[in-house]
C-alpha positions as a printed NumPy array, in Angstrom:
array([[-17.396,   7.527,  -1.772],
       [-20.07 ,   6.447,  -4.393],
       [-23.951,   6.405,  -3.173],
       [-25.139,   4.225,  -6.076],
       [-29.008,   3.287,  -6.227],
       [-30.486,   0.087,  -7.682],
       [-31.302,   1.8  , -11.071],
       [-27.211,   2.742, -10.741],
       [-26.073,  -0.741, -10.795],
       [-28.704,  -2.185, -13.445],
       [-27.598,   0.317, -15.763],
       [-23.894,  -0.422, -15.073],
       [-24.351,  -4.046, -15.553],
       [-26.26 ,  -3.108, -18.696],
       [-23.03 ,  -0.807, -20.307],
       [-21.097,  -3.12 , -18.946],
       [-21.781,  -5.831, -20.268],
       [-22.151,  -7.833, -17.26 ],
       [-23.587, -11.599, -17.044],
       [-22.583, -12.717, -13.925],
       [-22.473, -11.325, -10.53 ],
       [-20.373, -12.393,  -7.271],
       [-22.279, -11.876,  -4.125],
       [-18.866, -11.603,  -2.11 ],
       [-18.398, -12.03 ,   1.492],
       [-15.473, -12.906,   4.074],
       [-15.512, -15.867,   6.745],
       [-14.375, -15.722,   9.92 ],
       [-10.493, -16.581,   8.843],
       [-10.15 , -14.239,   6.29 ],
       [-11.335, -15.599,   3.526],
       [-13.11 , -14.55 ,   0.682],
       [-16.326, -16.363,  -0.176],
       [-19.259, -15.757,  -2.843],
       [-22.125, -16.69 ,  -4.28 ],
       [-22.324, -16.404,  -8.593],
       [-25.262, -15.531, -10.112],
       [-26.597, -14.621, -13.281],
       [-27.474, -11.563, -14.668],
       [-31.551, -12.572, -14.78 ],
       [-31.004, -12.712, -11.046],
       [-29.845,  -9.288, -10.384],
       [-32.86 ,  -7.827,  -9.06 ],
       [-33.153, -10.784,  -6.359],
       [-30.269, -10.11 ,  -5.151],
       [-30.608,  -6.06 ,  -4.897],
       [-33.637,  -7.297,  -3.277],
       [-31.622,  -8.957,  -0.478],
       [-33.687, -12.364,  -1.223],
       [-30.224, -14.509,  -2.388],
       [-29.768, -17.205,   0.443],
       [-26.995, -19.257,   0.912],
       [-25.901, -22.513,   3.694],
       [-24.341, -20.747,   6.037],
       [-23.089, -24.302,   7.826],
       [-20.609, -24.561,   4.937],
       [-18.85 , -21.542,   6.082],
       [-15.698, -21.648,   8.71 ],
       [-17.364, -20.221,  11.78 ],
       [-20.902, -19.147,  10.682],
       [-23.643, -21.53 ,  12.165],
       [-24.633, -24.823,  12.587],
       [-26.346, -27.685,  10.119],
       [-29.895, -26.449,  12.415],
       [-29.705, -22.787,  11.578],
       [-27.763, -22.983,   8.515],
       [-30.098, -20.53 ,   5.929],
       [-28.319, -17.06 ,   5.757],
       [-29.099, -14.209,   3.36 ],
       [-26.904, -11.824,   0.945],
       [-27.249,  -8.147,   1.818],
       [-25.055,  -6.554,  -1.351],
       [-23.558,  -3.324,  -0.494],
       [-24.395,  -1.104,  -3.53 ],
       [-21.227,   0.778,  -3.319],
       [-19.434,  -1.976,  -3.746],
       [-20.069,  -2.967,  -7.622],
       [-16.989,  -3.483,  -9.296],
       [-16.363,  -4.767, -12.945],
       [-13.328,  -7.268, -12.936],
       [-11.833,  -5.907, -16.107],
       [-10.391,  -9.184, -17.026],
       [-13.125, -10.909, -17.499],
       [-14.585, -12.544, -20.946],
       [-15.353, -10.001, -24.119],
       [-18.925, -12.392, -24.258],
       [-19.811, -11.229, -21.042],
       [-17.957,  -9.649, -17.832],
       [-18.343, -10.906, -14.405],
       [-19.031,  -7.893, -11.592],
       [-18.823,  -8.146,  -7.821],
       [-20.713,  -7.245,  -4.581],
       [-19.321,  -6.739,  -1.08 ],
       [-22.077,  -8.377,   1.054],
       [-23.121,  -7.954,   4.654],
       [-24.694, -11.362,   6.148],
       [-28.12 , -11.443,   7.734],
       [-29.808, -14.087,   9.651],
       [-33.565, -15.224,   8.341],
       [-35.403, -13.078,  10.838],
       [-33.557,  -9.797,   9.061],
       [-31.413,  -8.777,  11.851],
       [-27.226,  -8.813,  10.77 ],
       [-25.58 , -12.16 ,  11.591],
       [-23.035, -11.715,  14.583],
       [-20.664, -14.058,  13.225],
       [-20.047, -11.394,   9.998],
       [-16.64 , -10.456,  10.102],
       [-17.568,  -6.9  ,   7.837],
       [-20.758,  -6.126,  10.11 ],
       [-18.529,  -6.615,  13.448],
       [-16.554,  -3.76 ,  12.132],
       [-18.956,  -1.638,  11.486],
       [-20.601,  -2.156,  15.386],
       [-16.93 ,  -1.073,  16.591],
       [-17.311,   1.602,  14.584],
       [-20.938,   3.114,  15.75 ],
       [-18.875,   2.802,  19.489],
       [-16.296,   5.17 ,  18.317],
       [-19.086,   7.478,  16.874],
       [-20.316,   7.963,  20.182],
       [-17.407,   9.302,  21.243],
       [-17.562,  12.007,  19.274],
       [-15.506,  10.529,  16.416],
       [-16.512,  10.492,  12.615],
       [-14.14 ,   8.188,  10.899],
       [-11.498,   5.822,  11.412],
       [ -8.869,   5.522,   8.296],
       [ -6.262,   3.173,   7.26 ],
       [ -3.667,   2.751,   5.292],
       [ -2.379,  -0.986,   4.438],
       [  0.855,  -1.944,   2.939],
       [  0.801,  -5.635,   1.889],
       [  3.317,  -7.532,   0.469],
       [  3.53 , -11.144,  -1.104],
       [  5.682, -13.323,  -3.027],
       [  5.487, -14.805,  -6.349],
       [  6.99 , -18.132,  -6.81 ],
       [  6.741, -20.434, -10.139],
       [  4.246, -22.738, -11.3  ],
       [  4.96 , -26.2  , -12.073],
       [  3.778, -27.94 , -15.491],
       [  0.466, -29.387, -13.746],
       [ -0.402, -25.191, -12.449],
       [  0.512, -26.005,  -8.764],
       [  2.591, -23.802,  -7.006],
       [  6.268, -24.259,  -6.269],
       [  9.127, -22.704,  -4.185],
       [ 11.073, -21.885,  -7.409],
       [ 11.373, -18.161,  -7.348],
       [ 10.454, -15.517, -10.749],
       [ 13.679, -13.564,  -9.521],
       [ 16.418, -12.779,  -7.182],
       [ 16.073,  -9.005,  -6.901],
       [ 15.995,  -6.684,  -3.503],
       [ 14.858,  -3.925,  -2.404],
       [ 13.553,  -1.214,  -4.87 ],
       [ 15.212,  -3.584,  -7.927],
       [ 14.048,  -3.39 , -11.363],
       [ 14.313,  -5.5  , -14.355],
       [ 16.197,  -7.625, -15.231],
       [ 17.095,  -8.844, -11.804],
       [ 13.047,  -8.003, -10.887],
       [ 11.222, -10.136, -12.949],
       [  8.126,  -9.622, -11.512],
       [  7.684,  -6.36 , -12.448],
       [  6.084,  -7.017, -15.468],
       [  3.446,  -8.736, -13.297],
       [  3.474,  -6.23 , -10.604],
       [  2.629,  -3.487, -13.437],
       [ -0.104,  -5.517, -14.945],
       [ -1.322,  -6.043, -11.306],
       [ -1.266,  -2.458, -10.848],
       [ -3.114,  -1.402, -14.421],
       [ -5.772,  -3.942, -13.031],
       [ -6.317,  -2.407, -10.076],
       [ -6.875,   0.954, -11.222],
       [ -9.245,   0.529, -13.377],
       [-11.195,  -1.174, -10.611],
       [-10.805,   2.092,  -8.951],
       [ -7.738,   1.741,  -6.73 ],
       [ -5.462,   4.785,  -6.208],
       [ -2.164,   3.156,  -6.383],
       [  0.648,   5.485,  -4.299],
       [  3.3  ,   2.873,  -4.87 ],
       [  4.958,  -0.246,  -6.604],
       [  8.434,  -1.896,  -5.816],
       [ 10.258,  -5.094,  -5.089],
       [ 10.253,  -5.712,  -1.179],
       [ 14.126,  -7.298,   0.564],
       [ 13.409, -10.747,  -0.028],
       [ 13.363, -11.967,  -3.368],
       [ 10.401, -12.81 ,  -5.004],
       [  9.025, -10.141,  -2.923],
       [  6.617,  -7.299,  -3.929],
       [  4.462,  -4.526,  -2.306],
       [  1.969,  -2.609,  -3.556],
       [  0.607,   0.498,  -1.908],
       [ -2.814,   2.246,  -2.593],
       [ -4.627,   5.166,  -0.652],
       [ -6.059,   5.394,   2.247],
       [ -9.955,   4.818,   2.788],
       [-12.581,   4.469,   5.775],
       [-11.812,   1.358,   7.77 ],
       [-14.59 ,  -0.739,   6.055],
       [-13.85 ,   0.506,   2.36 ],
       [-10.159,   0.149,   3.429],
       [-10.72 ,  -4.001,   4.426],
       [-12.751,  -4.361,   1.545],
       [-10.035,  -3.275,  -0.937],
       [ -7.583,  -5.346,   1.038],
       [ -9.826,  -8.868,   0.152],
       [-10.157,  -7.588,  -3.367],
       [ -6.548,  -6.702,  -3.534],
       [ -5.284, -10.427,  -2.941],
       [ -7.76 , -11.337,  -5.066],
       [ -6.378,  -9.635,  -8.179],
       [ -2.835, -10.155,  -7.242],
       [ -3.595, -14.217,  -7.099],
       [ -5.533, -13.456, -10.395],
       [ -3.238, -12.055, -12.527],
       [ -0.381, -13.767, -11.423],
       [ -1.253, -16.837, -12.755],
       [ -1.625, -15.224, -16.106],
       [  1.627, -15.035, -15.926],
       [  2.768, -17.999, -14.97 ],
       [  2.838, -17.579, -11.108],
       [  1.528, -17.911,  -7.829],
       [  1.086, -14.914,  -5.476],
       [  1.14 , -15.984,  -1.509],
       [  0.343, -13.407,   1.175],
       [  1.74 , -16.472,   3.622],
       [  3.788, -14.331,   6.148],
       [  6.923, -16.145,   6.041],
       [  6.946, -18.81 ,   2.781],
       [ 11.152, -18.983,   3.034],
       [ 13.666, -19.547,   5.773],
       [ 15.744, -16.922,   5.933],
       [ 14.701, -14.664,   3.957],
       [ 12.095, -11.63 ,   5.504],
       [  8.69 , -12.51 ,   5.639],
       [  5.662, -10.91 ,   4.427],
       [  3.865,  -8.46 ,   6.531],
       [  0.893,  -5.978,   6.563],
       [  1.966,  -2.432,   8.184],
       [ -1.517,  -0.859,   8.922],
       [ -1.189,   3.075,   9.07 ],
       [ -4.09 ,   4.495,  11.569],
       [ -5.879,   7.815,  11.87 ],
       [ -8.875,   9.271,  13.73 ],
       [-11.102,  11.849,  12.245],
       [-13.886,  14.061,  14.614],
       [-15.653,  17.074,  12.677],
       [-13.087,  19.477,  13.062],
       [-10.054,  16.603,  11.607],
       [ -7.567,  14.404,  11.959],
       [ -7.906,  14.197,  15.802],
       [ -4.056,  12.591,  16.385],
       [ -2.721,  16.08 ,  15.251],
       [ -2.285,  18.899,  17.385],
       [  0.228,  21.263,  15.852],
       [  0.635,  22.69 ,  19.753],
       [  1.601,  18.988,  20.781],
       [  4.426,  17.412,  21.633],
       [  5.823,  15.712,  18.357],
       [  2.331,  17.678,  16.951],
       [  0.633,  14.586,  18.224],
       [ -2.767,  15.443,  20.447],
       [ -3.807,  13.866,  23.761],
       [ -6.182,  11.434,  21.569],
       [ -3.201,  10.415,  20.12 ],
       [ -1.295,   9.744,  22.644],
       [ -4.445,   7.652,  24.97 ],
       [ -4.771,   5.693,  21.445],
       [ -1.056,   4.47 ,  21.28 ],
       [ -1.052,   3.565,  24.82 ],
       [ -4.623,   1.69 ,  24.449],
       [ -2.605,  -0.25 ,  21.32 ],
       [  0.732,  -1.018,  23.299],
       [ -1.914,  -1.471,  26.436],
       [ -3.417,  -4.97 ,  24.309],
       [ -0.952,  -5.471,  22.018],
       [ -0.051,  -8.937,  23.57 ],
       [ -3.977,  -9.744,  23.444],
       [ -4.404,  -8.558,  19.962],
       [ -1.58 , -10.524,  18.131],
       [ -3.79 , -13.258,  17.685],
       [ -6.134, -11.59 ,  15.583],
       [ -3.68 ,  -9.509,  13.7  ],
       [ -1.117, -12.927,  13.053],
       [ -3.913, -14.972,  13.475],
       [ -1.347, -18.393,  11.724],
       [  0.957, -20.851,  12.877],
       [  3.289, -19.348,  10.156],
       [  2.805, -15.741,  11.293],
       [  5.466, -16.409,  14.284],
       [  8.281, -17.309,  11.912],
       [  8.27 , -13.943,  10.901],
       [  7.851, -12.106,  14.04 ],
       [ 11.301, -13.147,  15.33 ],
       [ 14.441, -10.875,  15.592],
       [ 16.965, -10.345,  12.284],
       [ 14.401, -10.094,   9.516],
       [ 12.973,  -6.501,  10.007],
       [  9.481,  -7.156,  11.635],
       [  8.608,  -5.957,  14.929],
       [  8.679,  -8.712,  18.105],
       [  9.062,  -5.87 ,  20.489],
       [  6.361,  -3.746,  22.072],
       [  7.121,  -0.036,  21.998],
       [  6.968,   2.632,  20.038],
       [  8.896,   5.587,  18.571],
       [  8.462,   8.455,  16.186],
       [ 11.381,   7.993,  14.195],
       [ 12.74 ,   4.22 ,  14.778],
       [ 11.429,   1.444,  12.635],
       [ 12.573,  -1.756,  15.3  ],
       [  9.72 ,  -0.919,  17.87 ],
       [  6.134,  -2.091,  16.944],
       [  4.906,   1.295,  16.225],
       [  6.018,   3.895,  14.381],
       [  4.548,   7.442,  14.054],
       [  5.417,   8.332,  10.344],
       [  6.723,  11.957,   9.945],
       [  3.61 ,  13.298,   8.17 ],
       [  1.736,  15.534,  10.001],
       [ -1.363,  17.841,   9.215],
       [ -4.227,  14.914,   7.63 ],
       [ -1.427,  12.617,   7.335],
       [ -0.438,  12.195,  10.935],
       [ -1.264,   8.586,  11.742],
       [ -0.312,   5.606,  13.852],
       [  1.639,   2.834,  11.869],
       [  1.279,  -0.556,  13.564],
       [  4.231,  -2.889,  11.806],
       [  3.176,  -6.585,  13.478],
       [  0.042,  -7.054,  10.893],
       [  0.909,  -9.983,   8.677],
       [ -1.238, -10.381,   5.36 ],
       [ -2.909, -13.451,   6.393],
       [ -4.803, -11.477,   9.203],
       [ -8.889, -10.774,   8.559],
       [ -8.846,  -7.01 ,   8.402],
       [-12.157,  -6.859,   9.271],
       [-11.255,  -8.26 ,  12.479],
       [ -8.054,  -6.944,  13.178],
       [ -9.464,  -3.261,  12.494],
       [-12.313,  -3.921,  15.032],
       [-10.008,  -5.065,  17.82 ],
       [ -7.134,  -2.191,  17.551],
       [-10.08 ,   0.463,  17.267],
       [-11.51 ,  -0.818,  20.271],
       [ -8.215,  -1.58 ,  21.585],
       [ -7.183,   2.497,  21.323],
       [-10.503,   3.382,  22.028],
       [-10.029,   1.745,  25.455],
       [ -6.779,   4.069,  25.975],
       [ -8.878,   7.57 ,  24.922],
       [-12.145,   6.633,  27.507],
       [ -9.334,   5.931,  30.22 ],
       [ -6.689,   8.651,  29.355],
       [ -4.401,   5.946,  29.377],
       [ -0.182,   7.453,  28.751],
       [  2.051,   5.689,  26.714],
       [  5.357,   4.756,  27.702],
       [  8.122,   6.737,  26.783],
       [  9.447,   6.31 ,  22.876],
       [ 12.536,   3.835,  22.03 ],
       [ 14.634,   5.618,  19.597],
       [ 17.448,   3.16 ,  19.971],
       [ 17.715,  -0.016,  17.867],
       [ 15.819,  -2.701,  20.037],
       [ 17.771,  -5.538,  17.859],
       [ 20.741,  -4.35 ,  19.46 ],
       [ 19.641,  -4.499,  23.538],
       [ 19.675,  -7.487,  25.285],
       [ 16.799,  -8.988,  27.445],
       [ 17.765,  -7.152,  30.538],
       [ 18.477,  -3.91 ,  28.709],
       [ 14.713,  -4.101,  27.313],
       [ 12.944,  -4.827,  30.662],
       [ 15.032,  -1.788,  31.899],
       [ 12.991,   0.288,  29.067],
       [  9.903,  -1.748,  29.744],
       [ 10.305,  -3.271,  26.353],
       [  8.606,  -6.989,  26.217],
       [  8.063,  -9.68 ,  23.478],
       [  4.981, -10.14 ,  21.636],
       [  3.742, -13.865,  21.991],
       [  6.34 , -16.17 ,  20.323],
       [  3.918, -18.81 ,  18.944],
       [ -0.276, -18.611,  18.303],
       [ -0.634, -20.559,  21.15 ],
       [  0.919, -18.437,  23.383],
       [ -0.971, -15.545,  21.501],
       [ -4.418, -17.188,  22.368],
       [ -3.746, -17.775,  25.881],
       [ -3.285, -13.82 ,  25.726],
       [ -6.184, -12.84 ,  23.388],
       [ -8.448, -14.677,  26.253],
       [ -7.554, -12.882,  29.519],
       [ -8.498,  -9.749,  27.443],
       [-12.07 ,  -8.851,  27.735],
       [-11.553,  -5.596,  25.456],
       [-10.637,  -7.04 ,  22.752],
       [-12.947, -10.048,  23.232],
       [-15.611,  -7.42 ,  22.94 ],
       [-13.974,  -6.012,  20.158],
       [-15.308,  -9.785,  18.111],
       [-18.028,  -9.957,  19.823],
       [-18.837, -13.212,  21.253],
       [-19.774, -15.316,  18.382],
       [-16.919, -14.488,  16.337],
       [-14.096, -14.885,  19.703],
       [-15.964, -18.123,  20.271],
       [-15.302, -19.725,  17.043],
       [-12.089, -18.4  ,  16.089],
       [-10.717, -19.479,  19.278],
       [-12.264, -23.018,  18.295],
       [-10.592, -22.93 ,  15.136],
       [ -7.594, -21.711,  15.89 ],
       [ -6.938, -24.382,  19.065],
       [ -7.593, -27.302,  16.138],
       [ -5.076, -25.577,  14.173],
       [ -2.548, -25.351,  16.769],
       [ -3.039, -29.043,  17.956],
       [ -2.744, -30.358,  14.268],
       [  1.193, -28.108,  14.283],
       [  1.515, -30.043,  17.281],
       [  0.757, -33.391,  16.583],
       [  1.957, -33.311,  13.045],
       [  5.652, -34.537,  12.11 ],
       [  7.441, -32.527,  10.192],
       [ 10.836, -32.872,   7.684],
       [ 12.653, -31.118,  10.271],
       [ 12.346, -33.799,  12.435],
       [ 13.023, -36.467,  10.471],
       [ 16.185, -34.732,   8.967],
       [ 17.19 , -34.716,  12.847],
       [ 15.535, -38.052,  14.081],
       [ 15.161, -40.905,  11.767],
       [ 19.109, -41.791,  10.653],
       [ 20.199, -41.315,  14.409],
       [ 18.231, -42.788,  16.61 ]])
């Protein structure tokens, strides 16, 4: 990874071209947030002295307390290559601090990051992931607004001409790698108007960061071409909805500490004490990891994504997989993740979540290599196969008798998610929808 230095980034901005700069940040929900400034302001902000209102901000503070301050992260500074020929806007990951200079608890990126000085401690070095995201791309309308038409009717692996989208998906993909990205892989998902985009692997903070910049240059240059990108996990009865399959390792000095060639399936005892700490909470994580009202129309049976906990090493029904990699490849892949989840916050509660399984030598349960879709209910409890929580309220009530992975956000950030996330749920509830008035309104 890059160590750049202030003189780095003032001569970047000055090859560059560069006249503006977004101080970027993520709230507490996921999303992305920044502060533009000019160029003549550059060395204010690489002196940490930008300030912002952090009451404005889903979760941060209140009116009283409400001055924040921009701590850029150096090797963050990105040119957006589609920016104007007069002058090119660059960007800033940014860590929050409060006025007195200490980091702000409620900031999603620097929560992470006190997971990860917890896993140091135990001897570990770095924590890696691997995201695969997907999205659809539906249609705008004459006025730029979204609609539910769909830019094709391709499947799986399709190309053009049934995939239109590809020419957008290859644009999206030139974009991103001259921002950097490594990009492994590009395809049509099942549904249509479905797409996926894979890149490499990176540390978990580097790896959340790309994910926020990721959506951000899908949305982008899909509305060059005449669409709208939505990482909603489930935009279409139906159809299969949208997730985010998160592929885990764990690194300690001498490597990737899941793999022990000597092992049964070559996985080591760290491996092993991590899946069973993730099957251990997975209930109490969902929350955080399908943190929307929306995210439980996908998890349901029939579309491909996981509503089962268990695991296997070659079965893709259970909620996690071990991919057949091995060596520095052998990983974890955790299938529930939906694309509306904060990764920030979902990668600090499933480290601390299989970090809880290694300290207490916890043992999985044994692998399901048959095709959960096909058992019934009492066929799964004979496994020990339950459901993950079938709506986000049910998820909450789970996410709060866990005091692991309330740890995991720390108590500022479990606080006011929880806060927001009961409002949400009470505004589903309270709401009427078409469905019931295509049921209700001719018959009774």
């Amino acid at each position: 990874m890059a160590q750049y230095t202030k003189e780095d980034i003032f001569r970047f901005a000055e090859e560059q071209n560069v006249k503006f700069i977004r101080l970027q940040f993520t709230d507490i929900l996921g999303i992305i947030k920044n502060v533009e400034i000019p160029i003549s302001q550059l060395e204010k902000a690489l002196d940490n002295k930008i300030m912002f209102d952090g009451s404005s901000i889903e979760g941060f503070v209140r009116i009283e307390e409400s001055d924040m301050y921009l701590f850029p992260d150096l090797d963050t500074w990105v040119v957006f290559p589609w920016t104007a020929e007069k002058g090119k806007v660059a960007r800033m990951i940014c860590d929050i601090y409060n006025p007195d200079m200490t980091p702000f608890d409620g900031d999603p990126r620097a929560n992470l990051k006190r997971v990860l000085t917890e896993m140091e401690s135990l001897g570990f070095t770095d924590f890696n992931l691997g995201p695969e995201p997907e999205f659809f791309l539906f249609k705008l309308d004459e006025n730029r607004k979204p609609t539910l038409e769909l830019n094709d009717s391709g499947g799986y692996f399709d190309l053009a001409p049934t995939d239109l989208g590809e020419n957008c998906r290859r644009d999206i993909v030139l974009e991103l790698e001259e921002m950097g990205f490594e990009i492994e892989a590009s395809h049509h998902e099942v549904a249509p108007g479905q797409h996926e985009i894979d890149f490499k692997y990176e540390d978990a903070v580097t790896a959340c960061d790309n994910i926020q910049t990721f959506k951000l240059v899908v949305k982008t240059i899909a509305r060059k071409h005449g669409l709208h990108a939505t990482f909603m996990p489930k935009p279409l009865f139906g159809v299969n909805g949208s997730g985010m399959h998160f592929n885990m390792s764990l690194f300690n000095k001498e490597g990737n500490a899941f793999f022990d060639e000597s092992g049964e399936l070559q996985l080591s005892k760290d491996a092993y004490h991590f899946l069973a700490g993730m099957i251990k909470h997975a209930p109490n994580y969902t929350a955080i990891t399908n943190p929307t009202i929306n995210s439980y129309k996908r998890l349901v049976p029939g579309y491909e994504a996981p509503c089962y906990i268990a695991w296997s090493g070659k079965n893709r029904s259970p909620l996690i997989r071990v991919p057949s990699s091995r060596g520095l490849s052998t990983r974890l892949e955790l299938r529930s993740v939906d694309p509306s989840a904060n990764p920030y916050l979902a990668m600090a509660a499933l480290l601390q979540a299989g970090l809880d399984g290694i300290k207490n030598e916890l043992e999985p349960p044994a692998p399901v290599d048959r095709n959960i879709y096909g058992m019934n209910e009492e066929e799964r409890h004979k496994h020990g196969i339950y459901d993950l929580p079938e709506s986000l309220g049910h998820a909450l009530k789970e996410l709060s008798k866990d005091e692991i992975i309330k740890e995991a956000l720390g108590e500022h950030i479990y606080e006011h998610f929880i806060e927001a996330k009961v409002i949400e749920c009470d505004m589903f509830r309270t709401a009427v929808h078409p469905w019931e008035r295509d049921q209700y309104l001719e018959i009774y």
